[in-house]
């Protein structure tokens, strides 16, 4: 269950023709208890273990040296200093123009193998060919590995151990701390200047947002647009919105949530149900942006749109201080600059 809608994304065929046979052979070759890199690779750091947010203790003989991760997860680990160990990614990584997807953050996407670039895409043969030690991803619903397709999950999880970090129902700052713990276990130096500078920037941004929310208490709606529906998101479950709310941001709470609790689906005729001064608009590549929405009369009539009080919302935040600081700063500026329009 996504924490917000993916209207234009559908599940796709996973394996190329004949792929299932190849995967079976690779599974047999790799074995279900694979714990280290390819033959001849030298393990580092002795035994390694980490208890993830499924409460599963994942143990390997050495610190993982070949990590495959969801793109946003890989980007967060990169921010903490894990770089060369990340050999593959899955999830939105490369845009049609060849540039990195925003979720890739500062990850050098030319250095990693992309084993799936959209929801439902995960090339199991490519994954097996990377001889992974560890798979790392987010978890928006209990035990559901984000962007790991359900129909091939069993094949995928037999190829390497997996770590899942919860990504909802917990304030963003707590999730960032968990990513820091994971990165440190993998060999990152949390005292490195890059990391401490990013944390200082994040803390400064949080204080700025707290002050902005107090001095200019405008109403904010986190939302997402698709051709047929307007989605109002729930700050009681989305990690970043939970955190913003804890800093005093007056985020509107939808009163008729869809199953799963992440948002309320509204027809465009009812897009004005909630009286918002500022719209935090989902900026993922799969959702409609202001230029796409301009032709919709219901969008154009919204007071926040008329006042040009729309701020981009990274609804799948990068759970690192470096990834989150700009998001907090952006919302702080939007609130500082906003006026009441309802």
Short mmCIF file of C-alpha atoms in Angstrom, two decimals, residues 38-230:
data_model
loop_
_atom_site.label_atom_id
_atom_site.label_comp_id
_atom_site.label_asym_id
_atom_site.label_seq_id
_atom_site.Cartn_x
_atom_site.Cartn_y
_atom_site.Cartn_z
CA UNK A 38 31.31 -13.07 -5.24
CA UNK A 39 33.98 -15.71 -4.94
CA UNK A 40 37.32 -14.24 -4.03
CA UNK A 41 35.92 -11.05 -2.48
CA UNK A 42 37.36 -10.19 0.90
CA UNK A 43 34.85 -9.61 3.67
CA UNK A 44 35.34 -6.72 6.04
CA UNK A 45 34.80 -6.12 9.72
CA UNK A 46 33.99 -9.59 10.98
CA UNK A 47 30.44 -10.69 11.82
CA UNK A 48 27.68 -8.16 11.06
CA UNK A 49 24.14 -7.96 12.35
CA UNK A 50 21.30 -5.46 12.36
CA UNK A 51 17.78 -5.72 13.78
CA UNK A 52 15.41 -4.09 11.31
CA UNK A 53 11.92 -2.68 11.82
CA UNK A 54 10.28 -6.07 11.26
CA UNK A 55 12.11 -6.93 14.49
CA UNK A 56 14.19 -9.36 12.43
CA UNK A 57 17.84 -9.74 13.34
CA UNK A 58 19.77 -10.01 10.08
CA UNK A 59 23.21 -11.58 10.49
CA UNK A 60 26.06 -12.08 8.03
CA UNK A 61 29.61 -13.38 8.37
CA UNK A 62 31.06 -10.04 7.26
CA UNK A 63 29.92 -6.44 6.77
CA UNK A 64 27.88 -6.37 3.52
CA UNK A 65 29.96 -5.19 0.56
CA UNK A 66 27.37 -5.65 -2.20
CA UNK A 67 24.16 -3.84 -1.31
CA UNK A 68 21.11 -3.45 -3.55
CA UNK A 69 18.55 -0.94 -2.32
CA UNK A 70 15.42 1.01 -3.20
CA UNK A 71 16.64 4.20 -4.86
CA UNK A 72 15.55 6.57 -2.06
CA UNK A 73 17.05 4.22 0.51
CA UNK A 74 20.34 4.02 -1.38
CA UNK A 75 20.38 7.83 -1.60
CA UNK A 76 19.88 8.13 2.17
CA UNK A 77 22.67 5.65 2.91
CA UNK A 78 24.89 7.55 0.48
CA UNK A 79 24.24 10.76 2.44
CA UNK A 80 25.57 9.03 5.55
CA UNK A 81 28.71 7.88 3.72
CA UNK A 82 27.83 4.46 2.30
CA UNK A 83 28.83 4.63 -1.35
CA UNK A 84 30.96 1.92 -2.99
CA UNK A 85 29.00 -0.84 -1.24
CA UNK A 86 25.83 0.10 -3.17
CA UNK A 87 25.99 -1.87 -6.41
CA UNK A 88 22.36 -1.81 -7.54
CA UNK A 89 19.10 0.09 -7.10
CA UNK A 90 15.41 -0.37 -7.87
CA UNK A 91 12.72 2.30 -8.01
CA UNK A 92 12.56 5.71 -9.74
CA UNK A 93 16.22 6.33 -10.63
CA UNK A 94 16.57 7.80 -14.12
CA UNK A 95 14.25 10.27 -15.86
CA UNK A 96 13.39 10.00 -19.56
CA UNK A 97 15.99 12.68 -20.32
CA UNK A 98 18.67 10.56 -18.65
CA UNK A 99 19.01 12.78 -15.59
CA UNK A 100 18.67 11.36 -12.07
CA UNK A 101 15.16 11.14 -10.62
CA UNK A 102 14.79 13.45 -7.58
CA UNK A 103 14.56 10.35 -5.37
CA UNK A 104 18.13 9.43 -6.32
CA UNK A 105 19.39 12.44 -4.37
CA UNK A 106 23.18 12.77 -4.65
CA UNK A 107 23.67 9.14 -5.71
CA UNK A 108 25.87 8.74 -8.78
CA UNK A 109 23.43 6.71 -10.87
CA UNK A 110 26.12 5.94 -13.47
CA UNK A 111 27.91 3.80 -10.86
CA UNK A 112 24.98 1.53 -9.97
CA UNK A 113 23.02 -1.11 -11.87
CA UNK A 114 19.36 -0.18 -12.23
CA UNK A 115 17.30 -3.35 -11.86
CA UNK A 116 13.94 -1.59 -12.15
CA UNK A 117 13.08 2.06 -12.79
CA UNK A 118 9.37 2.11 -11.92
CA UNK A 119 6.77 0.50 -9.69
CA UNK A 120 6.37 -3.19 -10.53
CA UNK A 121 9.72 -3.41 -12.33
CA UNK A 122 12.36 -5.60 -10.71
CA UNK A 123 14.63 -7.69 -12.94
CA UNK A 124 15.31 -10.75 -10.80
CA UNK A 125 18.01 -12.11 -13.13
CA UNK A 126 19.88 -8.81 -13.04
CA UNK A 127 19.57 -8.79 -9.25
CA UNK A 128 20.93 -12.31 -8.94
CA UNK A 129 23.76 -11.43 -11.33
CA UNK A 130 24.93 -8.72 -8.91
CA UNK A 131 25.64 -11.39 -6.26
CA UNK A 132 24.07 -9.22 -3.54
CA UNK A 133 24.91 -9.57 0.15
CA UNK A 134 21.98 -7.45 1.30
CA UNK A 135 18.77 -5.85 0.05
CA UNK A 136 17.59 -2.70 1.84
CA UNK A 137 14.28 -0.94 1.36
CA UNK A 138 11.55 1.04 3.07
CA UNK A 139 8.41 -0.40 4.61
CA UNK A 140 5.19 1.61 4.43
CA UNK A 141 3.03 -1.30 5.58
CA UNK A 142 4.09 -4.02 8.05
CA UNK A 143 6.31 -6.62 6.36
CA UNK A 144 5.76 -5.13 2.87
CA UNK A 145 9.10 -4.51 1.16
CA UNK A 146 8.73 -1.25 -0.78
CA UNK A 147 9.05 -1.69 -4.57
CA UNK A 148 9.74 -5.41 -4.23
CA UNK A 149 6.95 -6.96 -6.35
CA UNK A 150 4.74 -9.33 -4.41
CA UNK A 151 4.67 -11.90 -7.21
CA UNK A 152 8.46 -12.31 -7.25
CA UNK A 153 9.19 -11.51 -3.59
CA UNK A 154 9.92 -15.13 -2.66
CA UNK A 155 12.53 -15.48 -5.44
CA UNK A 156 14.11 -12.14 -4.52
CA UNK A 157 14.35 -12.72 -0.77
CA UNK A 158 16.03 -16.11 -1.28
CA UNK A 159 18.95 -14.47 -3.10
CA UNK A 160 20.13 -12.32 -0.17
CA UNK A 161 19.17 -11.23 3.32
CA UNK A 162 16.96 -8.13 3.52
CA UNK A 163 16.63 -5.17 5.85
CA UNK A 164 13.43 -3.08 6.01
CA UNK A 165 13.13 0.30 7.71
CA UNK A 166 9.66 1.58 8.57
CA UNK A 167 8.67 4.66 6.60
CA UNK A 168 5.28 5.63 7.98
CA UNK A 169 3.41 6.09 11.25
CA UNK A 170 6.68 7.34 12.74
CA UNK A 171 7.93 10.94 12.62
CA UNK A 172 10.55 11.50 9.91
CA UNK A 173 13.31 12.43 12.35
CA UNK A 174 13.03 9.03 14.07
CA UNK A 175 13.33 7.24 10.72
CA UNK A 176 16.41 9.31 9.85
CA UNK A 177 17.96 8.17 13.14
CA UNK A 178 17.30 4.54 12.17
CA UNK A 179 19.01 5.09 8.81
CA UNK A 180 21.96 6.60 10.63
CA UNK A 181 22.17 3.46 12.81
CA UNK A 182 22.04 1.21 9.75
CA UNK A 183 24.68 3.26 7.91
CA UNK A 184 26.95 3.21 10.95
CA UNK A 185 26.64 -0.57 11.18
CA UNK A 186 27.69 -0.76 7.52
CA UNK A 187 30.82 1.28 8.22
CA UNK A 188 29.73 4.92 7.90
CA UNK A 189 31.43 7.56 10.06
CA UNK A 190 28.60 9.60 11.59
CA UNK A 191 31.17 12.11 12.88
CA UNK A 192 32.32 12.94 9.34
CA UNK A 193 31.97 16.66 8.54
CA UNK A 194 29.53 15.95 5.69
CA UNK A 195 27.18 14.19 8.11
CA UNK A 196 27.48 16.61 11.04
CA UNK A 197 27.04 19.62 8.73
CA UNK A 198 23.89 18.09 7.26
CA UNK A 199 22.50 17.38 10.74
CA UNK A 200 23.21 20.97 11.85
CA UNK A 201 21.44 22.29 8.75
CA UNK A 202 18.46 20.02 9.42
CA UNK A 203 18.18 21.15 13.06
CA UNK A 204 18.41 24.81 12.03
CA UNK A 205 15.69 24.24 9.42
CA UNK A 206 13.45 22.57 12.00
CA UNK A 207 13.77 25.58 14.30
CA UNK A 208 12.98 27.92 11.40
CA UNK A 209 9.85 25.91 10.56
CA UNK A 210 8.74 25.93 14.20
CA UNK A 211 9.04 29.73 14.31
CA UNK A 212 7.29 30.19 10.96
CA UNK A 213 4.36 27.99 11.99
CA UNK A 214 3.96 29.91 15.23
CA UNK A 215 4.23 33.42 13.78
CA UNK A 216 2.11 32.74 10.65
CA UNK A 217 -0.42 29.99 11.46
CA UNK A 218 -1.75 29.35 7.95
CA UNK A 219 -3.60 26.16 7.08
CA UNK A 220 -1.62 23.70 4.94
CA UNK A 221 -2.97 20.78 2.88
CA UNK A 222 -0.64 18.07 1.60
CA UNK A 223 -2.12 16.81 -1.65
CA UNK A 224 -1.56 14.93 -4.88
CA UNK A 225 -3.16 15.29 -8.31
CA UNK A 226 -4.16 12.72 -10.89
CA UNK A 227 -6.31 13.07 -14.04
CA UNK A 228 -9.47 11.92 -12.25
CA UNK A 229 -8.90 12.51 -8.55
CA UNK A 230 -7.48 14.98 -6.05
#
